[in-house]
CSV table of N, CA, C and O and ligand atoms in Angstrom, one decimal:
chain,number,residue,atom,x,y,z
A,882,MET,N,123.7,88.9,155.7
A,882,MET,CA,122.5,89.1,156.5
A,882,MET,C,121.0,89.4,155.6
A,882,MET,O,121.1,90.3,154.7
A,883,LYS,N,120.1,88.8,156.0
A,883,LYS,CA,118.8,89.0,155.4
A,883,LYS,C,118.1,89.9,156.0
A,883,LYS,O,118.1,90.4,157.5
A,884,SER,N,117.2,90.8,155.4
A,884,SER,CA,116.1,91.9,156.1
A,884,SER,C,115.1,91.9,155.4
A,884,SER,O,115.0,91.7,154.4
A,885,HIS,N,114.1,92.1,156.4
A,885,HIS,CA,112.6,91.9,156.0
A,885,HIS,C,111.9,93.1,156.7
A,885,HIS,O,111.9,93.5,157.8
A,886,ARG,N,111.2,94.2,155.8
A,886,ARG,CA,110.2,95.0,156.2
A,886,ARG,C,108.9,94.7,156.1
A,886,ARG,O,108.5,94.4,154.8
A,887,LYS,N,107.9,95.1,156.7
A,887,LYS,CA,106.5,94.8,156.6
A,887,LYS,C,105.6,95.8,157.4
A,887,LYS,O,105.9,96.1,158.7
A,888,GLU,N,104.8,96.1,156.8
A,888,GLU,CA,103.6,97.3,157.7
A,888,GLU,C,102.5,96.6,157.9
A,888,GLU,O,102.0,95.9,156.9
A,889,LEU,N,102.0,96.6,159.1
A,889,LEU,CA,100.5,96.1,159.4
A,889,LEU,C,99.6,97.3,159.6
A,889,LEU,O,100.1,98.2,160.4
A,890,TRP,N,98.6,97.2,159.1
A,890,TRP,CA,97.7,98.5,159.1
A,890,TRP,C,96.5,98.0,160.0
A,890,TRP,O,95.9,97.0,160.0
A,891,PHE,N,96.0,99.2,160.6
A,891,PHE,CA,94.9,99.0,161.7
A,891,PHE,C,93.7,100.3,161.4
A,891,PHE,O,94.2,101.1,161.0
A,892,GLU,N,92.7,99.8,161.7
A,892,GLU,CA,91.6,101.1,161.9
A,892,GLU,C,90.5,100.3,162.8
A,892,GLU,O,89.6,99.7,162.8
A,893,THR,N,91.0,100.5,164.3
A,893,THR,CA,89.8,99.8,165.3
A,893,THR,C,88.7,101.0,165.4
A,893,THR,O,88.4,101.9,165.0
A,894,LYS,N,87.4,100.0,165.9
A,894,LYS,CA,86.4,100.7,165.6
A,894,LYS,C,86.2,101.4,167.0
A,894,LYS,O,85.2,102.7,167.1
A,895,THR,N,86.7,101.3,168.1
A,895,THR,CA,86.6,102.1,169.3
A,895,THR,C,88.1,102.8,169.4
A,895,THR,O,89.0,102.8,168.9
A,896,ARG,N,87.9,103.9,170.4
A,896,ARG,CA,88.9,104.9,170.6
A,896,ARG,C,90.2,104.1,171.0
A,896,ARG,O,91.3,104.3,170.9
A,897,MET,N,89.7,103.4,172.2
A,897,MET,CA,90.8,102.3,172.8
A,897,MET,C,90.6,101.1,172.6
A,897,MET,O,89.7,100.5,172.4
A,898,ALA,N,91.8,100.4,172.0
A,898,ALA,CA,91.5,98.8,171.6
A,898,ALA,C,92.9,98.1,171.9
A,898,ALA,O,94.0,98.7,171.7
A,899,PHE,N,92.9,96.9,171.9
A,899,PHE,CA,94.2,96.0,172.3
A,899,PHE,C,94.1,94.7,171.1
A,899,PHE,O,92.8,94.2,171.3
A,900,VAL,N,95.0,94.8,170.3
A,900,VAL,CA,94.6,93.7,169.1
A,900,VAL,C,95.9,92.7,169.0
A,900,VAL,O,97.0,93.1,169.1
A,901,ASN,N,95.7,91.6,169.1
A,901,ASN,CA,96.7,90.4,169.2
A,901,ASN,C,97.3,90.3,167.7
A,901,ASN,O,96.6,90.0,166.8
A,902,ILE,N,98.7,90.8,167.7
A,902,ILE,CA,99.2,90.6,166.3
A,902,ILE,C,100.1,89.7,166.2
A,902,ILE,O,101.0,89.7,165.2
A,903,THR,N,100.4,88.8,167.2
A,903,THR,CA,101.2,87.7,167.1
A,903,THR,C,101.2,86.8,165.7
A,903,THR,O,102.4,86.7,165.3
A,904,LEU,N,100.1,86.3,165.0
A,904,LEU,CA,99.9,85.5,163.9
A,904,LEU,C,100.5,86.5,163.0
A,904,LEU,O,101.2,86.0,161.9
A,905,ASP,N,100.3,87.6,162.9
A,905,ASP,CA,100.8,88.7,161.8
A,905,ASP,C,102.5,88.8,161.7
A,905,ASP,O,103.0,89.0,160.6
A,906,VAL,N,102.9,88.9,163.0
A,906,VAL,CA,104.4,88.9,163.3
A,906,VAL,C,105.0,87.8,162.7
A,906,VAL,O,106.0,87.5,162.1
A,907,GLN,N,104.4,86.5,163.1
A,907,GLN,CA,104.8,85.3,162.8
A,907,GLN,C,105.0,85.0,161.0
A,907,GLN,O,105.7,84.5,160.9
A,908,ALA,N,103.7,85.6,160.6
A,908,ALA,CA,103.5,85.6,159.1
A,908,ALA,C,104.8,86.4,158.4
A,908,ALA,O,105.6,85.7,157.4
A,909,ALA,N,105.2,87.6,158.9
A,909,ALA,CA,106.2,88.0,158.4
A,909,ALA,C,107.6,87.4,158.6
A,909,ALA,O,108.3,87.6,158.0
A,910,LEU,N,107.8,86.9,159.8
A,910,LEU,CA,109.1,86.2,160.1
A,910,LEU,C,109.1,84.9,159.0
A,910,LEU,O,110.1,84.7,158.4
A,911,ALA,N,107.9,84.3,158.8
A,911,ALA,CA,108.0,83.2,157.4
A,911,ALA,C,108.4,83.9,156.4
A,911,ALA,O,109.2,83.2,155.4
A,912,GLU,N,107.7,84.9,156.0
A,912,GLU,CA,108.0,85.7,154.8
A,912,GLU,C,109.6,86.2,154.5
A,912,GLU,O,110.2,85.9,153.6
A,913,SER,N,110.3,86.3,155.7
A,913,SER,CA,111.7,86.8,155.7
A,913,SER,C,112.7,85.7,155.7
A,913,SER,O,113.7,86.1,154.9
A,914,GLY,N,112.4,84.5,155.9
A,914,GLY,CA,113.2,83.3,155.8
A,914,GLY,C,114.4,83.1,156.8
A,914,GLY,O,115.1,82.7,156.8
A,915,VAL,N,114.3,84.2,157.9
A,915,VAL,CA,115.2,84.3,159.0
A,915,VAL,C,115.0,83.2,159.9
A,915,VAL,O,114.2,82.9,160.3
A,916,ARG,N,116.1,82.6,160.1
A,916,ARG,CA,116.3,81.5,161.1
A,916,ARG,C,116.9,81.7,162.7
A,916,ARG,O,116.3,81.4,163.6
A,917,GLU,N,117.9,82.8,162.4
A,917,GLU,CA,118.4,83.4,163.5
A,917,GLU,C,118.4,84.8,163.4
A,917,GLU,O,119.3,85.5,162.7
A,918,GLY,N,118.0,85.7,164.4
A,918,GLY,CA,118.3,86.9,164.3
A,918,GLY,C,117.2,87.8,165.3
A,918,GLY,O,116.9,87.2,166.3
A,919,LEU,N,116.4,88.9,165.1
A,919,LEU,CA,116.2,89.9,165.8
A,919,LEU,C,114.9,90.4,164.9
A,919,LEU,O,115.0,90.7,163.9
A,920,CYS,N,113.6,90.5,165.7
A,920,CYS,CA,112.4,91.0,164.9
A,920,CYS,C,111.9,92.1,166.0
A,920,CYS,O,111.6,91.8,167.0
A,921,LEU,N,112.0,93.3,165.4
A,921,LEU,CA,111.7,94.6,165.8
A,921,LEU,C,110.2,94.8,165.2
A,921,LEU,O,109.9,94.9,164.5
A,922,VAL,N,109.1,95.3,166.4
A,922,VAL,CA,107.9,95.4,166.1
A,922,VAL,C,107.4,97.0,166.8
A,922,VAL,O,107.5,97.0,167.8
A,923,ASN,N,107.2,97.6,166.2
A,923,ASN,CA,106.8,99.3,166.6
A,923,ASN,C,105.9,99.8,165.9
A,923,ASN,O,105.4,99.9,164.9
A,924,ALA,N,105.0,100.2,166.8
A,924,ALA,CA,103.9,101.4,166.4
A,924,ALA,C,104.6,103.0,165.7
A,924,ALA,O,105.6,103.1,166.1
A,925,MET,N,104.0,103.1,164.6
A,925,MET,CA,104.3,104.1,163.8
A,925,MET,C,103.7,105.3,164.1
A,925,MET,O,103.7,106.5,163.5
A,926,HIS,N,102.8,105.5,165.4
A,926,HIS,CA,102.0,106.6,165.5
A,926,HIS,C,102.5,106.9,167.0
A,926,HIS,O,102.5,106.0,168.1
A,927,ILE,N,102.3,108.2,167.5
A,927,ILE,CA,102.7,108.5,168.9
A,927,ILE,C,101.5,108.4,169.8
A,927,ILE,O,101.5,108.7,170.8
A,928,THR,N,100.3,107.7,169.4
A,928,THR,CA,99.3,107.7,170.2
A,928,THR,C,98.8,105.8,170.1
A,928,THR,O,97.5,105.9,170.5
A,929,ALA,N,99.9,105.3,169.9
A,929,ALA,CA,99.5,103.7,169.7
A,929,ALA,C,100.8,103.1,170.4
A,929,ALA,O,101.9,103.7,170.4
A,930,SER,N,100.6,102.0,170.8
A,930,SER,CA,101.8,100.9,171.3
A,930,SER,C,101.8,99.6,170.8
A,930,SER,O,101.1,99.3,170.3
A,931,VAL,N,103.3,99.0,170.9
A,931,VAL,CA,103.4,97.7,170.8
A,931,VAL,C,103.8,97.1,172.1
A,931,VAL,O,104.7,97.7,172.6
A,932,PHE,N,103.3,96.0,172.7
A,932,PHE,CA,103.7,95.5,173.7
A,932,PHE,C,103.5,94.0,173.8
A,932,PHE,O,102.8,93.5,173.1
A,933,ILE,N,104.0,93.4,174.6
A,933,ILE,CA,103.9,91.7,174.8
A,933,ILE,C,103.5,91.7,176.3
A,933,ILE,O,103.8,92.2,177.4
A,934,ASN,N,102.4,90.9,176.3
A,934,ASN,CA,102.1,90.3,177.5
A,934,ASN,C,101.1,89.0,177.2
A,934,ASN,O,101.1,88.4,176.3
A,935,ASP,N,100.0,89.0,178.3
A,935,ASP,CA,99.2,87.7,178.4
A,935,ASP,C,98.0,87.8,177.4
A,935,ASP,O,97.3,89.2,177.5
A,936,ASP,N,97.4,87.2,176.7
A,936,ASP,CA,96.3,87.1,176.1
A,936,ASP,C,94.9,86.8,176.7
A,936,ASP,O,94.3,85.8,176.7
A,937,GLU,N,94.7,87.6,177.9
A,937,GLU,CA,93.7,87.2,178.7
A,937,GLU,C,92.7,88.4,178.8
A,937,GLU,O,93.1,89.5,179.2
A,938,PRO,N,91.6,88.2,178.5
A,938,PRO,CA,90.6,89.8,178.4
A,938,PRO,C,90.5,90.4,179.8
A,938,PRO,O,90.3,91.4,179.4
A,939,GLY,N,90.7,89.4,180.9
A,939,GLY,CA,90.3,90.4,182.0
A,939,GLY,C,91.7,91.5,182.1
A,939,GLY,O,91.2,92.5,182.6
A,940,LEU,N,92.6,91.0,181.6
A,940,LEU,CA,94.1,91.8,182.0
A,940,LEU,C,93.9,92.8,181.0
A,940,LEU,O,93.8,94.1,181.3
A,941,HIS,N,93.0,92.9,179.8
A,941,HIS,CA,93.0,93.8,178.6
A,941,HIS,C,92.0,95.0,179.2
A,941,HIS,O,92.0,95.9,179.1
A,942,LYS,N,91.0,94.6,180.0
A,942,LYS,CA,89.9,95.2,180.7
A,942,LYS,C,90.7,95.9,181.8
A,942,LYS,O,90.4,97.1,182.1
A,943,ASP,N,91.8,95.3,182.3
A,943,ASP,CA,92.2,96.2,183.6
A,943,ASP,C,93.0,97.2,183.1
A,943,ASP,O,93.2,98.0,183.6
A,944,TYR,N,94.0,96.9,182.0
A,944,TYR,CA,94.8,98.1,181.5
A,944,TYR,C,93.9,99.3,180.7
A,944,TYR,O,94.2,100.2,181.4
A,945,ALA,N,92.4,98.9,180.4
A,945,ALA,CA,91.8,100.0,179.9
A,945,ALA,C,91.4,100.9,181.1
A,945,ALA,O,91.4,101.8,180.9
A,946,ARG,N,90.8,99.9,181.9
A,946,ARG,CA,90.6,100.9,183.3
A,946,ARG,C,91.7,101.5,183.8
A,946,ARG,O,91.5,102.7,184.2
A,947,TRP,N,92.7,101.1,184.0
A,947,TRP,CA,94.1,101.7,184.7
A,947,TRP,C,94.4,102.8,183.8
A,947,TRP,O,94.6,104.0,184.5
A,948,LEU,N,94.4,102.8,182.5
A,948,LEU,CA,94.9,103.7,181.8
A,948,LEU,C,93.9,104.8,181.7
A,948,LEU,O,94.3,106.1,181.9
A,949,GLU,N,92.6,104.5,181.9
A,949,GLU,CA,91.8,105.8,181.9
A,949,GLU,C,91.6,106.4,183.1
A,949,GLU,O,91.4,107.7,183.4
A,950,GLU,N,92.1,105.7,184.3
A,950,GLU,CA,92.1,106.4,185.5
A,950,GLU,C,93.6,107.1,185.6
A,950,GLU,O,93.4,108.4,186.2
A,951,LEU,N,94.5,106.8,184.6
A,951,LEU,CA,96.0,107.4,185.0
A,951,LEU,C,95.9,108.8,184.0
A,951,LEU,O,96.4,109.6,184.6
A,952,ALA,N,94.9,108.6,182.7
A,952,ALA,CA,95.1,109.6,181.7
A,952,ALA,C,93.6,109.6,181.2
A,952,ALA,O,93.6,109.1,180.3
A,953,PRO,N,92.5,110.2,181.9
A,953,PRO,CA,91.2,110.2,181.4
A,953,PRO,C,91.0,110.9,180.2
A,953,PRO,O,91.8,112.0,180.1
A,954,ASN,N,90.3,110.6,179.1
A,954,ASN,CA,90.0,111.2,178.0
A,954,ASN,C,89.5,112.7,178.4
A,954,ASN,O,89.9,113.8,177.5
A,955,GLU,N,88.2,112.6,179.2
A,955,GLU,CA,87.8,113.8,179.6
A,955,GLU,C,87.7,114.2,180.9
A,955,GLU,O,88.3,113.5,181.4
A,956,PRO,N,87.9,115.5,181.0
A,956,PRO,CA,87.7,116.5,180.5
A,956,PRO,C,88.9,116.8,179.5
A,956,PRO,O,90.3,116.9,180.2
A,957,THR,N,88.9,116.9,178.2
A,957,THR,CA,90.0,117.5,177.6
A,957,THR,C,90.5,118.6,177.6
A,957,THR,O,92.0,118.7,177.3
A,958,SER,N,90.0,119.5,178.1
A,958,SER,CA,91.0,120.7,178.9
A,958,SER,C,91.8,120.6,179.8
A,958,SER,O,92.6,121.4,180.2
A,959,ARG,N,91.8,119.2,180.5
A,959,ARG,CA,92.9,119.0,181.7
A,959,ARG,C,94.5,118.9,180.7
A,959,ARG,O,95.2,118.8,181.6
A,960,TYR,N,94.5,118.9,179.4
A,960,TYR,CA,95.7,118.3,178.8
A,960,TYR,C,96.2,119.8,178.2
A,960,TYR,O,95.4,120.3,177.3
A,961,GLN,N,97.1,120.3,178.4
A,961,GLN,CA,97.8,121.5,177.8
A,961,GLN,C,98.1,121.2,176.3
A,961,GLN,O,98.1,122.0,175.4
A,962,HIS,N,98.4,120.0,175.9
A,962,HIS,CA,98.5,119.7,174.6
A,962,HIS,C,97.1,119.5,173.4
A,962,HIS,O,97.4,120.1,172.5
A,963,ASN,N,96.1,119.6,174.3
A,963,ASN,CA,94.8,119.9,173.6
A,963,ASN,C,95.0,121.1,173.5
A,963,ASN,O,93.8,121.8,172.3
A,964,ASN,N,95.3,122.3,173.9
A,964,ASN,CA,95.5,123.7,173.5
A,964,ASN,C,96.0,124.1,172.0
A,964,ASN,O,95.5,124.9,171.7
A,965,THR,N,96.5,122.9,171.4
A,965,THR,CA,96.8,123.1,170.2
A,965,THR,C,95.7,122.8,169.1
A,965,THR,O,95.8,122.9,167.8
A,966,GLY,N,94.5,122.6,169.8
A,966,GLY,CA,93.3,122.2,168.8
A,966,GLY,C,92.7,120.6,168.9
A,966,GLY,O,91.9,120.4,168.3
A,967,GLU,N,93.9,120.0,169.5
A,967,GLU,CA,93.7,118.4,169.5
A,967,GLU,C,92.9,118.0,170.6
A,967,GLU,O,92.7,119.0,171.4
A,968,ASP,N,92.5,116.7,170.4
A,968,ASP,CA,91.8,116.5,171.6
A,968,ASP,C,92.4,114.9,172.3
A,968,ASP,O,91.5,114.1,173.0
A,969,ASN,N,93.7,114.7,171.8
A,969,ASN,CA,94.0,113.3,172.3
A,969,ASN,C,95.4,113.4,173.2
A,969,ASN,O,96.0,112.4,173.1
A,970,GLY,N,95.4,114.3,174.1
A,970,GLY,CA,96.4,114.4,175.4
A,970,GLY,C,96.6,113.2,176.1
A,970,GLY,O,97.7,112.8,176.2
A,971,ASP,N,95.4,112.6,176.3
A,971,ASP,CA,95.2,111.3,177.0
A,971,ASP,C,96.1,110.2,176.4
A,971,ASP,O,96.6,109.4,176.8
A,972,ALA,N,95.8,110.2,175.2
A,972,ALA,CA,96.7,108.8,174.0
A,972,ALA,C,97.7,109.3,174.0
A,972,ALA,O,98.4,108.1,174.1
A,973,HIS,N,98.5,110.2,174.1
A,973,HIS,CA,100.0,110.2,174.3
A,973,HIS,C,100.4,109.7,175.2
A,973,HIS,O,101.5,109.3,175.7
A,974,ILE,N,99.9,110.2,176.6
A,974,ILE,CA,100.5,109.7,177.7
A,974,ILE,C,100.2,108.1,178.0
A,974,ILE,O,100.9,107.4,178.3
A,975,LYS,N,99.2,107.6,177.6
A,975,LYS,CA,98.7,106.2,177.4
A,975,LYS,C,99.7,105.3,176.8
A,975,LYS,O,100.2,104.4,177.2
A,976,ARG,N,100.0,106.1,175.5
A,976,ARG,CA,101.0,105.4,174.6
A,976,ARG,C,102.7,105.4,175.4
A,976,ARG,O,103.2,104.4,175.1
A,977,GLN,N,102.6,106.6,176.0
A,977,GLN,CA,104.1,106.6,176.6
A,977,GLN,C,104.3,105.2,177.9
A,977,GLN,O,105.3,104.7,177.7
A,978,VAL,N,103.3,105.1,178.6
A,978,VAL,CA,103.4,104.1,179.7
A,978,VAL,C,103.2,102.6,178.9
A,978,VAL,O,103.7,101.7,179.3
A,979,MET,N,102.6,102.4,178.1
A,979,MET,CA,102.4,101.1,177.3
A,979,MET,C,103.7,100.8,176.5
A,979,MET,O,103.7,99.6,176.0
A,980,GLY,N,104.4,101.9,176.1
A,980,GLY,CA,105.6,101.6,175.1
A,980,GLY,C,105.5,102.0,173.7
A,980,GLY,O,104.4,101.4,173.2
A,981,ARG,N,106.3,102.2,172.9
A,981,ARG,CA,106.3,102.0,171.4
A,981,ARG,C,106.7,100.9,170.8
A,981,ARG,O,106.2,100.8,169.8
A,982,GLU,N,107.6,100.0,171.4
A,982,GLU,CA,107.9,98.7,170.7
A,982,GLU,C,108.3,97.7,171.5
A,982,GLU,O,108.8,97.6,172.6
A,983,VAL,N,108.6,96.6,170.6
A,983,VAL,CA,108.9,95.1,171.1
A,983,VAL,C,110.2,94.9,170.4
A,983,VAL,O,110.2,95.0,169.0
A,984,VAL,N,111.2,94.1,171.1
A,984,VAL,CA,112.0,93.3,170.3
A,984,VAL,C,112.1,91.9,170.5
A,984,VAL,O,112.1,91.7,172.0
A,985,VAL,N,111.9,90.9,169.7
A,985,VAL,CA,111.8,89.5,169.9
A,985,VAL,C,112.8,88.8,169.2
A,985,VAL,O,113.1,89.0,167.9
A,986,ALA,N,113.6,87.8,170.1
A,986,ALA,CA,114.7,87.3,169.4
A,986,ALA,C,113.8,86.0,168.5
A,986,ALA,O,113.1,85.4,168.8
A,987,ILE,N,114.9,85.5,167.3
A,987,ILE,CA,114.4,84.9,166.6
A,987,ILE,C,115.3,83.4,166.7
A,987,ILE,O,116.7,83.9,166.5
A,988,THR,N,114.9,82.2,167.0
A,988,THR,CA,115.7,81.4,167.3
A,988,THR,C,115.0,80.1,166.4
A,988,THR,O,113.8,79.6,166.7
A,989,GLU,N,115.8,79.4,165.7
A,989,GLU,CA,115.2,78.3,164.7
A,989,GLU,C,114.2,78.5,164.0
A,989,GLU,O,113.2,78.0,163.7
A,990,GLY,N,114.1,79.9,163.5
A,990,GLY,CA,112.9,80.3,162.7
A,990,GLY,C,111.8,80.8,163.4
A,990,GLY,O,110.6,80.8,162.8
A,991,LYS,N,111.7,80.7,164.7
A,991,LYS,CA,110.5,81.4,165.6
A,991,LYS,C,110.9,82.3,166.4
A,991,LYS,O,112.0,82.3,167.0
A,992,LEU,N,109.8,82.7,166.9
A,992,LEU,CA,109.7,83.9,167.9
A,992,LEU,C,110.0,83.3,169.2
A,992,LEU,O,109.1,82.4,169.5
A,993,ASP,N,111.0,83.6,169.7
A,993,ASP,CA,111.6,82.9,171.1
A,993,ASP,C,110.8,83.6,172.3
A,993,ASP,O,111.6,84.3,173.0
A,994,PHE,N,109.6,83.3,172.4
A,994,PHE,CA,108.7,83.8,173.5
A,994,PHE,C,109.0,82.9,174.8
A,994,PHE,O,109.3,81.7,174.8
A,995,GLY,N,108.7,83.6,176.0
A,995,GLY,CA,108.6,83.1,177.2
A,995,GLY,C,107.1,82.6,177.4
A,995,GLY,O,106.4,82.8,176.4
A,996,PRO,N,107.0,81.8,178.3
A,996,PRO,CA,105.3,81.4,178.6
A,996,PRO,C,104.6,82.5,178.5
A,996,PRO,O,104.4,83.5,179.0
A,997,TRP,N,103.4,82.3,177.7
A,997,TRP,CA,102.6,83.2,177.6
A,997,TRP,C,102.8,84.4,176.9
A,997,TRP,O,101.9,85.0,176.8
A,998,GLU,N,103.8,84.5,176.3
A,998,GLU,CA,103.8,86.1,175.7
A,998,GLU,C,103.2,85.9,174.7
A,998,GLU,O,103.5,85.2,173.3
A,999,GLN,N,102.5,87.0,174.2
A,999,GLN,CA,101.9,87.3,172.9
A,999,GLN,C,102.2,88.7,172.6
A,999,GLN,O,102.3,89.6,173.6
A,1000,ILE,N,102.1,89.3,171.1
A,1000,ILE,CA,102.4,90.7,171.0
A,1000,ILE,C,100.9,91.3,170.7
A,1000,ILE,O,100.3,90.8,169.8
A,1001,PHE,N,101.1,92.7,171.1
A,1001,PHE,CA,99.9,93.6,171.0
A,1001,PHE,C,100.1,94.6,170.7
A,1001,PHE,O,101.0,95.3,170.7
A,1002,TYR,N,99.2,95.1,169.8
A,1002,TYR,CA,98.8,96.4,169.3
A,1002,TYR,C,98.1,97.3,170.4
A,1002,TYR,O,96.8,96.7,170.4
A,1003,GLY,N,98.5,98.2,170.7
A,1003,GLY,CA,97.4,99.2,171.8
A,1003,GLY,C,97.3,100.3,170.9
A,1003,GLY,O,98.2,101.3,170.6
A,1004,GLU,N,96.0,100.7,170.9
A,1004,GLU,CA,95.5,101.9,170.1
A,1004,GLU,C,94.9,102.5,171.1
A,1004,GLU,O,94.0,102.2,172.1
A,1005,PHE,N,95.2,104.0,171.4
A,1005,PHE,CA,94.6,105.1,172.2
A,1005,PHE,C,93.9,106.2,171.7
A,1005,PHE,O,93.4,106.8,172.6
A,1006,ASP,N,93.7,106.1,170.2
A,1006,ASP,CA,93.2,107.1,169.5
A,1006,ASP,C,92.9,106.5,168.2
A,1006,ASP,O,93.2,107.3,167.3
A,1007,GLY,N,91.9,105.7,168.3
A,1007,GLY,CA,91.5,104.8,167.1
A,1007,GLY,C,90.6,105.4,166.3
A,1007,GLY,O,90.5,106.9,166.3
A,1008,ARG,N,90.1,104.7,165.4
A,1008,ARG,CA,88.7,105.1,164.4
A,1008,ARG,C,89.5,105.8,163.5
A,1008,ARG,O,88.6,106.6,162.7
A,1009,ARG,N,90.7,105.4,163.0
A,1009,ARG,CA,91.2,106.2,161.7
A,1009,ARG,C,92.4,105.2,161.5
A,1009,ARG,O,92.9,104.2,162.3
A,1010,LYS,N,93.0,105.1,160.4
A,1010,LYS,CA,94.1,104.2,160.0
A,1010,LYS,C,95.3,104.7,160.3
A,1010,LYS,O,95.8,105.7,160.4
A,1011,LYS,N,95.8,103.4,160.7
A,1011,LYS,CA,97.3,103.6,161.5
A,1011,LYS,C,98.3,102.1,161.5
A,1011,LYS,O,97.5,101.4,160.9
A,1012,ARG,N,99.3,102.5,161.7
A,1012,ARG,CA,100.2,101.5,161.3
A,1012,ARG,C,101.2,100.8,162.2
A,1012,ARG,O,101.7,101.7,163.0
A,1013,VAL,N,101.8,99.7,162.0
A,1013,VAL,CA,102.8,99.1,162.8
A,1013,VAL,C,103.9,98.7,161.9
A,1013,VAL,O,103.8,98.4,160.8
A,1014,LEU,N,105.0,98.6,162.1
A,1014,LEU,CA,106.2,98.4,161.6
A,1014,LEU,C,106.9,97.2,162.1
A,1014,LEU,O,107.0,97.0,163.5
A,1015,VAL,N,107.1,96.2,161.2
A,1015,VAL,CA,108.0,94.9,161.7
A,1015,VAL,C,109.1,95.0,160.6
A,1015,VAL,O,109.1,95.1,159.4
A,1016,LYS,N,110.3,95.0,161.5
A,1016,LYS,CA,111.4,94.6,160.6
A,1016,LYS,C,112.5,93.5,161.3
A,1016,LYS,O,112.4,93.4,162.5
A,1017,ILE,N,112.8,92.7,160.4
A,1017,ILE,CA,113.4,91.4,160.8
A,1017,ILE,C,114.7,91.5,160.2
A,1017,ILE,O,115.0,91.6,159.1
A,1018,ILE,N,115.6,91.2,161.1
A,1018,ILE,CA,117.1,91.2,160.5
A,1018,ILE,C,117.8,89.9,161.1
A,1018,ILE,O,117.5,89.5,162.2
A,1019,GLY,N,118.6,89.4,160.2
A,1019,GLY,CA,119.7,87.9,160.6
A,1019,GLY,C,119.7,87.3,159.4
A,1019,GLY,O,120.0,87.5,158.3
A,1020,GLU,N,120.1,86.2,159.9
A,1020,GLU,CA,120.6,84.9,158.8
A,1020,GLU,C,119.4,83.9,158.7
A,1020,GLU,O,118.8,83.3,159.2
B,1465,ZN,ZN1,98.2,114.7,169.7
């Protein structure tokens, strides 16, 4: 069995951001040489997500609005987590609902997506360096 590990690094300019990382994951798959297997992609931080959905700007604005309604950043005093001195209680909750990771099947050397599926990095406490793990296993 082959195995390949790669880290993708990000430093978003805004506190919340959605980044299409599909081409980066496809590049990691090409490096791996795996033709049949599985590809795991996960955020390595508890205030960021990896998820699959459509690359449609309106949808991403809808996510941002919905997440901010669900867990507004301010007032930061509403989160007991912030009693530790942090200010990112909202970002932990946003990450929880948007998920930690995705797994994509690899078939004939390609990511075996459904229609319109793309992989995104979701950032909820950005403006600092953070990373995503890509782990590919198979034959
Ligand atoms: Zn925190």
